[in-house]
């Protein structure tokens, strides 16, 4: 079958790498892709939310299936766009409907869904400008820190963790009354701060059944030892020693299964990945957030651990046959370390030549491209996150060491990466 993959990051290069391994994949197109996805298929210069251009490309290239990487086209309704168009209905779209994508597109929608269905999550209230004063009173009564969330998509910047009441009230005012996050902040969720260890759980669901994919932990903070600003993700690891069978059982029973059962009962059409951002405290999991797609850079460790044919998995999802599938995982540990441009997550310069990409081939090590593009014979930087170097190892320490070694062979001006990805677990690995 011919497949169109939407997106341009490290997640999409990883998905393209995996899709291309399937004998079921005839032609693979990526819109818009990067220099890495161009090694797996044909890049098309189309924006991720340009549905008309995507539809034209589907007709031109006889596309049978669309796999959607990022949240934006899902929240904007790409699933419904294809389902509601008689000429395009035959194309299988992997992803939730517009309404179901609200699980990520609206924090208030997601919180109400969890509250209504008793899925464990932080206590919260939501406020709009007409309830501004009530919101300020609510903030005064909360214990610290206080978490404020812009309701809509805000490019990963819409969550603020405030250390005192004054700061929380000031930020609340900026969001609700001074449009700090534009439309996304016209509604604000104020929620309880959850302590514990954060981890990411992924499933693929066909709306009725689901398969559990390998878990991951990403490292969002810019600096070593998790210091500094949040970023899109500086690295990730999978397997996690803390994810015991008992914890997984609780996550399945209290979180995954009720979520999928209620999606169906609430008539929210969902055929795609669900990413559960969880906090666990004393072995008790709670949902921090839902995402309606795979994570980046989590995909760069989760997908390489899946032995199944990805196209077969996606076809079973589209045809509601996921109960026939069992996931086979590679038992090795996998880590990815992200090389970023100087200045990221603030301003950075694009267009730096990347050197060393073909110089060294290490077994069990894959270089996934994020923000890269081809420029004549050279590959140049084209984003804040530039490369995600993934390695397999007997344990996390070994996998991270191999990725760091590979990164030492790569170069672009002002490239930097965190050398301590997986630090909590690498210390544990070294002790055993
Ligand atoms: P999000 O943009 O929803 O992914 O949130 C960004 C980050 O904020 C999460 O990955 C958590 O580290 C943190 N966070 C969000 N909500 C909470 C909460 N209720 N308690 C503690 N940390 C939170
Ligand atoms: N790495 C977090 C995300 O993809 O949202």
Short mmCIF file of C-alpha atoms and ligand atoms in Angstrom, two decimals:
data_model
loop_
_atom_site.label_atom_id
_atom_site.label_comp_id
_atom_site.label_asym_id
_atom_site.label_seq_id
_atom_site.Cartn_x
_atom_site.Cartn_y
_atom_site.Cartn_z
CA UNK A 1 0.00 0.00 0.00
CA UNK A 2 1.02 3.62 -0.50
CA UNK A 3 1.38 5.58 2.71
CA UNK A 4 1.52 9.30 3.42
CA UNK A 5 3.13 10.28 6.71
CA UNK A 6 2.42 13.80 7.98
CA UNK A 7 5.08 15.69 9.95
CA UNK A 8 8.69 16.79 9.88
CA UNK A 9 10.49 15.83 13.09
CA UNK A 10 12.49 13.07 14.71
CA UNK A 11 9.22 11.29 15.44
CA UNK A 12 8.43 11.22 11.73
CA UNK A 13 11.88 10.05 10.67
CA UNK A 14 11.52 7.17 13.16
CA UNK A 15 8.04 6.30 11.89
CA UNK A 16 9.23 6.52 8.27
CA UNK A 17 12.21 4.25 9.10
CA UNK A 18 9.83 1.70 10.61
CA UNK A 19 7.11 1.94 7.92
CA UNK A 20 9.70 1.45 5.19
CA UNK A 21 10.79 -1.85 6.76
CA UNK A 22 7.36 -3.33 6.11
CA UNK A 23 6.88 -5.46 2.99
CA UNK A 24 3.33 -4.07 2.96
CA UNK A 25 4.60 -0.55 2.27
CA UNK A 26 5.00 0.06 -1.47
CA UNK A 27 5.51 3.80 -1.68
CA UNK A 28 6.10 6.10 1.26
CA UNK A 29 5.59 9.86 1.08
CA UNK A 30 6.26 12.32 3.86
CA UNK A 31 4.73 15.80 4.09
CA UNK A 32 6.82 17.84 4.55
CA UNK A 33 9.51 15.56 6.07
CA UNK A 34 13.19 16.37 6.62
CA UNK A 35 16.55 15.22 5.26
CA UNK A 36 16.21 11.98 7.25
CA UNK A 37 12.74 11.04 6.01
CA UNK A 38 14.05 11.61 2.46
CA UNK A 39 16.24 8.53 3.03
CA UNK A 40 13.08 6.44 3.62
CA UNK A 41 10.65 7.82 1.06
CA UNK A 42 9.69 10.89 -0.98
CA UNK A 43 9.23 14.22 0.75
CA UNK A 44 6.37 16.44 -0.43
CA UNK A 45 6.56 20.18 0.22
CA UNK A 46 3.14 20.40 1.90
CA UNK A 47 2.31 21.92 5.30
CA UNK A 48 0.93 19.54 7.95
CA UNK A 49 -2.44 21.33 8.09
CA UNK A 50 -2.89 22.13 4.40
CA UNK A 51 -5.70 19.58 3.99
CA UNK A 52 -6.52 20.51 0.38
CA UNK A 53 -2.91 20.02 -0.72
CA UNK A 54 -2.75 16.77 1.27
CA UNK A 55 -5.92 15.57 -0.46
CA UNK A 56 -4.48 16.42 -3.89
CA UNK A 57 -1.27 14.55 -3.06
CA UNK A 58 -3.34 11.54 -1.99
CA UNK A 59 -5.10 11.45 -5.34
CA UNK A 60 -1.91 12.02 -7.31
CA UNK A 61 0.03 9.28 -5.51
CA UNK A 62 -2.86 6.81 -4.94
CA UNK A 63 -2.42 6.94 -1.17
CA UNK A 64 -4.17 4.18 0.81
CA UNK A 65 -3.29 5.28 4.32
CA UNK A 66 -2.35 8.52 6.09
CA UNK A 67 -0.43 8.38 9.31
CA UNK A 68 -0.47 11.64 11.24
CA UNK A 69 2.55 12.51 13.39
CA UNK A 70 1.84 15.88 15.08
CA UNK A 71 -1.23 17.06 16.99
CA UNK A 72 -2.06 20.17 14.98
CA UNK A 73 -3.70 18.52 11.94
CA UNK A 74 -5.54 16.10 14.25
CA UNK A 75 -6.94 18.89 16.42
CA UNK A 76 -7.89 20.76 13.22
CA UNK A 77 -9.84 17.73 12.02
CA UNK A 78 -7.84 15.89 9.35
CA UNK A 79 -9.61 12.63 10.25
CA UNK A 80 -13.06 14.17 9.64
CA UNK A 81 -11.89 16.00 6.52
CA UNK A 82 -11.12 12.65 4.86
CA UNK A 83 -14.07 10.73 6.33
CA UNK A 84 -16.59 13.37 5.23
CA UNK A 85 -15.32 13.69 1.67
CA UNK A 86 -16.83 11.00 -0.61
CA UNK A 87 -13.79 11.02 -2.90
CA UNK A 88 -11.39 10.50 -0.02
CA UNK A 89 -13.32 8.20 2.33
CA UNK A 90 -11.46 5.10 1.20
CA UNK A 91 -8.19 6.43 2.61
CA UNK A 92 -7.49 5.10 6.09
CA UNK A 93 -6.48 7.92 8.44
CA UNK A 94 -4.61 6.88 11.57
CA UNK A 95 -5.52 9.35 14.29
CA UNK A 96 -8.53 10.47 16.33
CA UNK A 97 -11.51 12.42 15.00
CA UNK A 98 -11.52 16.17 15.62
CA UNK A 99 -13.81 15.77 18.60
CA UNK A 100 -11.70 13.03 20.20
CA UNK A 101 -8.50 15.00 19.54
CA UNK A 102 -9.88 17.51 22.06
CA UNK A 103 -8.32 15.20 24.64
CA UNK A 104 -5.14 17.04 23.69
CA UNK A 105 -6.58 20.15 22.04
CA UNK A 106 -8.50 21.31 25.10
CA UNK A 107 -7.20 20.77 28.63
CA UNK A 108 -10.67 21.65 29.97
CA UNK A 109 -12.23 18.97 27.75
CA UNK A 110 -9.68 16.39 28.92
CA UNK A 111 -10.11 17.28 32.59
CA UNK A 112 -13.91 17.13 32.34
CA UNK A 113 -13.65 13.75 30.59
CA UNK A 114 -11.46 12.37 33.37
CA UNK A 115 -13.58 13.84 36.15
CA UNK A 116 -16.81 12.55 34.63
CA UNK A 117 -15.38 9.06 34.25
CA UNK A 118 -13.39 8.95 37.49
CA UNK A 119 -10.03 8.55 35.81
CA UNK A 120 -7.35 9.52 38.36
CA UNK A 121 -5.99 13.02 37.73
CA UNK A 122 -5.16 16.24 39.63
CA UNK A 123 -8.08 18.16 41.17
CA UNK A 124 -8.93 21.27 39.10
CA UNK A 125 -11.31 24.07 38.15
CA UNK A 126 -11.63 25.89 34.85
CA UNK A 127 -12.16 29.62 34.38
CA UNK A 128 -12.97 32.08 31.58
CA UNK A 129 -12.68 35.89 31.71
CA UNK A 130 -16.24 36.31 33.03
CA UNK A 131 -15.23 34.26 36.08
CA UNK A 132 -11.90 36.02 36.57
CA UNK A 133 -12.58 37.17 40.15
CA UNK A 134 -13.77 33.71 41.19
CA UNK A 135 -10.53 32.36 39.74
CA UNK A 136 -8.43 34.74 41.81
CA UNK A 137 -10.31 33.64 44.96
CA UNK A 138 -9.77 29.99 43.97
CA UNK A 139 -6.01 30.59 43.53
CA UNK A 140 -5.78 32.10 47.03
CA UNK A 141 -7.14 28.90 48.54
CA UNK A 142 -4.76 26.52 46.75
CA UNK A 143 -1.65 24.98 48.26
CA UNK A 144 1.66 25.59 46.48
CA UNK A 145 2.89 25.19 43.84
CA UNK A 146 -0.13 25.98 41.66
CA UNK A 147 -0.39 24.72 38.09
CA UNK A 148 -2.02 26.97 35.45
CA UNK A 149 -2.79 25.62 32.02
CA UNK A 150 -3.93 27.42 28.91
CA UNK A 151 -6.83 25.39 27.57
CA UNK A 152 -5.72 25.18 23.94
CA UNK A 153 -2.57 24.23 22.06
CA UNK A 154 0.21 26.66 22.96
CA UNK A 155 3.28 25.08 21.34
CA UNK A 156 4.20 23.31 24.59
CA UNK A 157 4.41 26.62 26.51
CA UNK A 158 0.93 26.80 27.99
CA UNK A 159 1.66 25.11 31.35
CA UNK A 160 2.95 27.29 34.19
CA UNK A 161 4.00 25.97 37.57
CA UNK A 162 3.77 28.90 39.98
CA UNK A 163 5.66 28.88 43.27
CA UNK A 164 3.54 31.49 45.07
CA UNK A 165 0.02 32.89 45.03
CA UNK A 166 1.01 36.32 43.68
CA UNK A 167 2.81 34.82 40.72
CA UNK A 168 -0.13 32.53 40.02
CA UNK A 169 -2.60 35.44 40.17
CA UNK A 170 -0.40 37.56 37.88
CA UNK A 171 -0.05 34.79 35.32
CA UNK A 172 -3.77 34.05 35.53
CA UNK A 173 -4.48 37.69 34.71
CA UNK A 174 -1.99 37.68 31.82
CA UNK A 175 -3.62 34.61 30.35
CA UNK A 176 -7.28 35.49 30.80
CA UNK A 177 -7.32 39.25 30.49
CA UNK A 178 -4.18 40.06 28.47
CA UNK A 179 -4.18 37.20 25.95
CA UNK A 180 -0.75 35.85 26.93
CA UNK A 181 -1.40 32.69 24.92
CA UNK A 182 -3.95 34.22 22.53
CA UNK A 183 -7.06 32.13 21.94
CA UNK A 184 -5.47 29.12 23.68
CA UNK A 185 -5.50 30.99 26.99
CA UNK A 186 -9.08 32.31 26.86
CA UNK A 187 -9.96 29.44 29.14
CA UNK A 188 -7.60 28.45 31.95
CA UNK A 189 -7.41 25.27 34.00
CA UNK A 190 -6.06 25.71 37.52
CA UNK A 191 -4.93 22.44 38.98
CA UNK A 192 -3.33 20.71 41.90
CA UNK A 193 0.42 20.06 41.62
CA UNK A 194 1.20 16.36 41.47
CA UNK A 195 4.38 15.05 43.08
CA UNK A 196 6.15 11.92 41.95
CA UNK A 197 7.86 10.45 38.94
CA UNK A 198 6.68 11.31 35.46
CA UNK A 199 6.48 8.69 32.74
CA UNK A 200 4.83 8.20 29.38
CA UNK A 201 2.63 5.29 28.42
CA UNK A 202 1.49 4.71 24.84
CA UNK A 203 -1.27 2.66 23.32
CA UNK A 204 -2.59 2.15 19.86
CA UNK A 205 -6.38 1.84 19.86
CA UNK A 206 -8.94 1.00 17.18
CA UNK A 207 -11.70 2.52 19.31
CA UNK A 208 -12.66 -0.85 20.77
CA UNK A 209 -9.43 -2.71 21.54
CA UNK A 210 -5.92 -1.53 22.27
CA UNK A 211 -2.34 -2.73 22.35
CA UNK A 212 0.09 -1.44 24.92
CA UNK A 213 3.38 -0.16 23.52
CA UNK A 214 6.70 0.14 25.37
CA UNK A 215 6.83 2.88 28.00
CA UNK A 216 9.24 5.81 27.99
CA UNK A 217 10.51 8.75 29.97
CA UNK A 218 11.52 11.95 28.28
CA UNK A 219 13.89 14.62 29.54
CA UNK A 220 12.27 17.98 28.89
CA UNK A 221 14.56 20.31 30.80
CA UNK A 222 17.25 22.13 28.89
CA UNK A 223 20.09 21.49 31.36
CA UNK A 224 21.93 18.58 32.94
CA UNK A 225 20.28 17.06 36.03
CA UNK A 226 16.92 18.40 34.82
CA UNK A 227 17.76 22.08 35.38
CA UNK A 228 16.43 25.09 33.49
CA UNK A 229 13.68 25.73 30.99
CA UNK A 230 11.35 23.17 29.49
CA UNK A 231 12.07 22.20 25.89
CA UNK A 232 10.40 19.93 23.36
CA UNK A 233 12.54 17.10 24.79
CA UNK A 234 16.32 16.58 25.04
CA UNK A 235 16.30 12.79 25.15
CA UNK A 236 14.30 9.75 26.20
CA UNK A 237 14.76 6.24 27.50
CA UNK A 238 12.80 2.99 27.48
CA UNK A 239 12.58 0.50 29.47
CA UNK A 240 11.91 1.96 32.86
CA UNK A 241 12.80 -0.10 35.92
CA UNK A 242 10.03 1.68 37.86
CA UNK A 243 7.32 0.36 35.54
CA UNK A 244 6.61 -2.87 37.40
CA UNK A 245 3.88 -5.33 36.34
CA UNK A 246 1.82 -4.11 39.35
CA UNK A 247 2.06 -0.49 38.23
CA UNK A 248 1.21 -1.42 34.64
CA UNK A 249 -1.81 -3.36 35.84
CA UNK A 250 -3.08 -0.29 37.71
CA UNK A 251 -2.45 1.90 34.68
CA UNK A 252 -4.40 -0.50 32.48
CA UNK A 253 -7.35 -0.86 34.87
CA UNK A 254 -7.64 2.65 36.21
CA UNK A 255 -6.54 4.70 33.24
CA UNK A 256 -6.20 3.03 29.82
CA UNK A 257 -9.27 0.80 29.85
CA UNK A 258 -11.73 3.36 31.23
CA UNK A 259 -10.37 5.95 28.78
CA UNK A 260 -10.97 3.70 25.77
CA UNK A 261 -14.32 2.41 27.05
CA UNK A 262 -15.58 5.96 27.65
CA UNK A 263 -14.30 7.24 24.33
CA UNK A 264 -16.54 4.65 22.75
CA UNK A 265 -19.54 5.32 25.03
CA UNK A 266 -19.18 9.06 24.50
CA UNK A 267 -19.07 8.41 20.72
CA UNK A 268 -15.63 9.92 20.32
CA UNK A 269 -14.20 8.19 17.25
CA UNK A 270 -10.59 7.26 17.89
CA UNK A 271 -8.30 5.11 15.75
CA UNK A 272 -4.77 5.99 16.63
CA UNK A 273 -2.17 6.47 19.30
CA UNK A 274 -2.97 7.71 22.79
CA UNK A 275 -0.07 9.09 24.80
CA UNK A 276 -0.78 9.12 28.53
CA UNK A 277 1.48 11.53 30.41
CA UNK A 278 1.42 10.12 33.94
CA UNK A 279 2.69 11.00 37.38
CA UNK A 280 3.21 8.12 39.79
CA UNK A 281 3.52 8.67 43.49
CA UNK A 282 3.98 5.68 45.78
CA UNK A 283 2.94 3.37 42.96
CA UNK A 284 -0.32 5.29 42.34
CA UNK A 285 -0.63 6.64 38.78
CA UNK A 286 -2.50 9.79 37.80
CA UNK A 287 -2.97 11.37 34.38
CA UNK A 288 -1.18 14.70 33.87
CA UNK A 289 -2.28 14.96 30.28
CA UNK A 290 -3.47 13.09 27.23
CA UNK A 291 -1.82 13.55 23.86
CA UNK A 292 -3.56 12.32 20.75
CA UNK A 293 -0.35 11.25 18.97
CA UNK A 294 3.03 9.76 19.73
CA UNK A 295 5.60 11.82 21.65
CA UNK A 296 8.79 13.33 20.34
CA UNK A 297 11.48 12.22 21.31
CA UNK A 298 9.66 9.24 22.93
CA UNK A 299 8.89 7.77 19.50
CA UNK A 300 12.63 7.52 18.88
CA UNK A 301 12.87 4.96 21.71
CA UNK A 302 9.41 3.35 21.65
CA UNK A 303 9.22 2.45 17.94
CA UNK A 304 12.71 0.84 17.80
CA UNK A 305 11.60 -1.48 20.63
CA UNK A 306 8.57 -2.75 18.68
CA UNK A 307 9.31 -5.84 16.62
CA UNK A 308 5.90 -5.98 14.91
CA UNK A 309 5.35 -4.78 11.37
CA UNK A 310 4.06 -1.21 11.84
CA UNK A 311 1.94 -1.23 8.67
CA UNK A 312 0.23 -4.41 9.87
CA UNK A 313 -0.45 -2.72 13.22
CA UNK A 314 -1.91 0.34 11.51
CA UNK A 315 -4.08 -1.75 9.20
CA UNK A 316 -5.43 -3.67 12.20
CA UNK A 317 -6.16 -0.30 13.84
CA UNK A 318 -8.07 0.99 10.82
CA UNK A 319 -10.03 -2.29 10.45
CA UNK A 320 -10.74 -2.62 14.19
CA UNK A 321 -8.78 -5.88 14.49
CA UNK A 322 -6.26 -4.93 17.15
CA UNK A 323 -7.40 -7.79 19.41
CA UNK A 324 -5.75 -10.11 16.87
CA UNK A 325 -2.35 -8.52 17.44
CA UNK A 326 0.15 -9.08 20.21
CA UNK A 327 3.02 -6.69 20.56
CA UNK A 328 6.48 -8.16 20.52
CA UNK A 329 9.08 -5.99 22.15
CA UNK A 330 12.84 -5.93 22.00
CA UNK A 331 13.92 -6.51 25.59
CA UNK A 332 17.02 -4.38 25.24
CA UNK A 333 17.10 -0.86 26.67
CA UNK A 334 16.90 1.99 24.17
CA UNK A 335 17.97 5.60 24.66
CA UNK A 336 17.87 8.64 22.42
CA UNK A 337 19.93 11.79 22.93
CA UNK A 338 18.93 14.95 21.06
CA UNK A 339 21.49 17.31 19.56
CA UNK A 340 20.12 20.86 19.54
CA UNK A 341 21.09 24.21 18.04
CA UNK A 342 22.84 26.83 20.20
CA UNK A 343 20.27 29.06 21.93
CA UNK A 344 17.44 26.48 21.91
CA UNK A 345 14.76 26.61 23.40
CA UNK A 346 15.20 30.37 22.86
CA UNK A 347 16.33 31.91 19.55
CA UNK A 348 18.72 29.88 17.46
CA UNK A 349 20.26 30.06 14.02
CA UNK A 350 19.37 27.62 11.24
CA UNK A 351 21.43 26.64 8.21
CA UNK A 352 24.55 25.22 9.90
CA UNK A 353 26.24 22.40 7.98
CA UNK A 354 26.06 19.04 9.76
CA UNK A 355 29.26 16.99 9.50
CA UNK A 356 29.99 13.35 10.28
CA UNK A 357 26.59 11.84 9.47
CA UNK A 358 28.05 9.10 7.27
CA UNK A 359 31.49 8.77 8.82
CA UNK A 360 30.84 6.09 11.37
CA UNK A 361 28.33 3.27 11.36
CA UNK A 362 27.75 1.73 14.75
CA UNK A 363 25.73 -1.42 15.05
CA UNK A 364 22.63 -0.81 17.21
CA UNK A 365 22.79 2.97 16.77
CA UNK A 366 20.51 5.01 14.50
CA UNK A 367 20.66 8.71 13.72
CA UNK A 368 17.14 10.11 13.38
CA UNK A 369 16.84 13.58 11.89
CA UNK A 370 14.61 16.24 13.50
CA UNK A 371 15.28 19.75 12.19
CA UNK A 372 17.41 19.06 9.13
CA UNK A 373 17.18 19.76 5.44
CA UNK A 374 19.16 19.02 2.33
CA UNK A 375 21.03 21.92 0.76
CA UNK A 376 22.78 20.76 -2.44
CA UNK A 377 25.10 17.97 -1.33
CA UNK A 378 25.05 19.06 2.28
CA UNK A 379 22.65 18.51 5.16
CA UNK A 380 22.05 21.62 7.21
CA UNK A 381 20.25 22.42 10.47
CA UNK A 382 16.65 23.54 10.11
CA UNK A 383 15.28 23.63 13.67
CA UNK A 384 16.06 23.75 17.38
CA UNK A 385 16.13 20.00 17.79
CA UNK A 386 18.37 18.75 15.00
CA UNK A 387 19.23 15.07 15.45
CA UNK A 388 18.07 12.32 17.82
CA UNK A 389 20.68 9.60 18.19
CA UNK A 390 19.08 6.34 19.31
CA UNK A 391 21.00 3.32 20.61
CA UNK A 392 20.19 -0.11 21.97
CA UNK A 393 22.06 -1.44 25.00
CA UNK A 394 22.00 -4.16 27.62
CA UNK A 395 20.86 -1.44 30.01
CA UNK A 396 20.09 2.28 29.84
CA UNK A 397 23.64 3.27 30.81
CA UNK A 398 25.09 1.34 27.89
CA UNK A 399 22.53 2.71 25.42
CA UNK A 400 23.14 6.32 26.52
CA UNK A 401 26.91 5.86 26.39
CA UNK A 402 26.70 4.63 22.82
CA UNK A 403 24.49 7.57 21.73
CA UNK A 404 26.87 10.01 23.41
CA UNK A 405 29.82 8.37 21.65
CA UNK A 406 28.08 8.70 18.30
CA UNK A 407 27.29 12.36 19.04
CA UNK A 408 30.99 13.00 19.61
CA UNK A 409 31.51 12.06 15.95
CA UNK A 410 28.92 14.56 14.72
CA UNK A 411 29.33 18.28 14.40
CA UNK A 412 27.55 21.49 13.57
CA UNK A 413 28.38 24.93 14.87
CA UNK A 414 26.99 25.45 18.38
CA UNK A 415 25.64 21.92 18.61
CA UNK A 416 24.99 20.75 22.10
CA UNK A 417 23.36 17.82 23.88
CA UNK A 418 22.74 16.63 27.41
CA UNK A 419 25.19 13.88 28.31
CA UNK A 420 23.14 12.77 31.32
CA UNK A 421 19.97 11.43 29.68
CA UNK A 422 18.53 8.64 31.85
CA UNK A 423 20.64 9.78 34.80
CA UNK A 424 18.38 8.31 37.52
CA UNK A 425 18.43 4.95 35.83
CA UNK A 426 22.05 4.91 34.72
CA UNK A 427 23.05 5.29 38.38
CA UNK A 428 20.83 2.32 39.18
CA UNK A 429 22.28 0.32 36.29
CA UNK A 430 25.79 0.97 37.53
CA UNK A 431 24.93 -0.24 40.99
CA UNK A 432 23.69 -3.60 39.76
P1 LIG B 1 2.15 19.60 29.38
O1 LIG B 1 2.41 20.81 28.51
O2 LIG B 1 0.73 19.39 29.73
O3 LIG B 1 2.92 18.43 28.86
O4 LIG B 1 2.85 19.90 30.77
C1 LIG B 1 4.22 20.20 30.81
C2 LIG B 1 4.83 19.63 32.04
O5 LIG B 1 4.33 20.30 33.19
C3 LIG B 1 4.51 18.16 32.30
O6 LIG B 1 5.30 17.31 31.55
C4 LIG B 1 4.78 18.08 33.79
O7 LIG B 1 6.17 17.95 34.02
C5 LIG B 1 4.33 19.41 34.29
N1 LIG B 1 2.97 19.35 34.84
C6 LIG B 1 1.81 19.55 34.20
N2 LIG B 1 0.76 19.41 35.04
C7 LIG B 1 1.28 19.11 36.24
C8 LIG B 1 0.71 18.84 37.53
N3 LIG B 1 -0.60 18.90 37.75
N4 LIG B 1 1.55 18.56 38.54
C9 LIG B 1 2.89 18.55 38.35
N5 LIG B 1 3.49 18.80 37.18
C10 LIG B 1 2.70 19.08 36.13
N1 LIG B 2 7.90 14.79 24.47
C1 LIG B 2 6.65 15.31 24.81
C2 LIG B 2 5.70 15.43 23.71
O1 LIG B 2 5.87 14.92 22.62
O2 LIG B 2 4.66 16.05 23.94
#
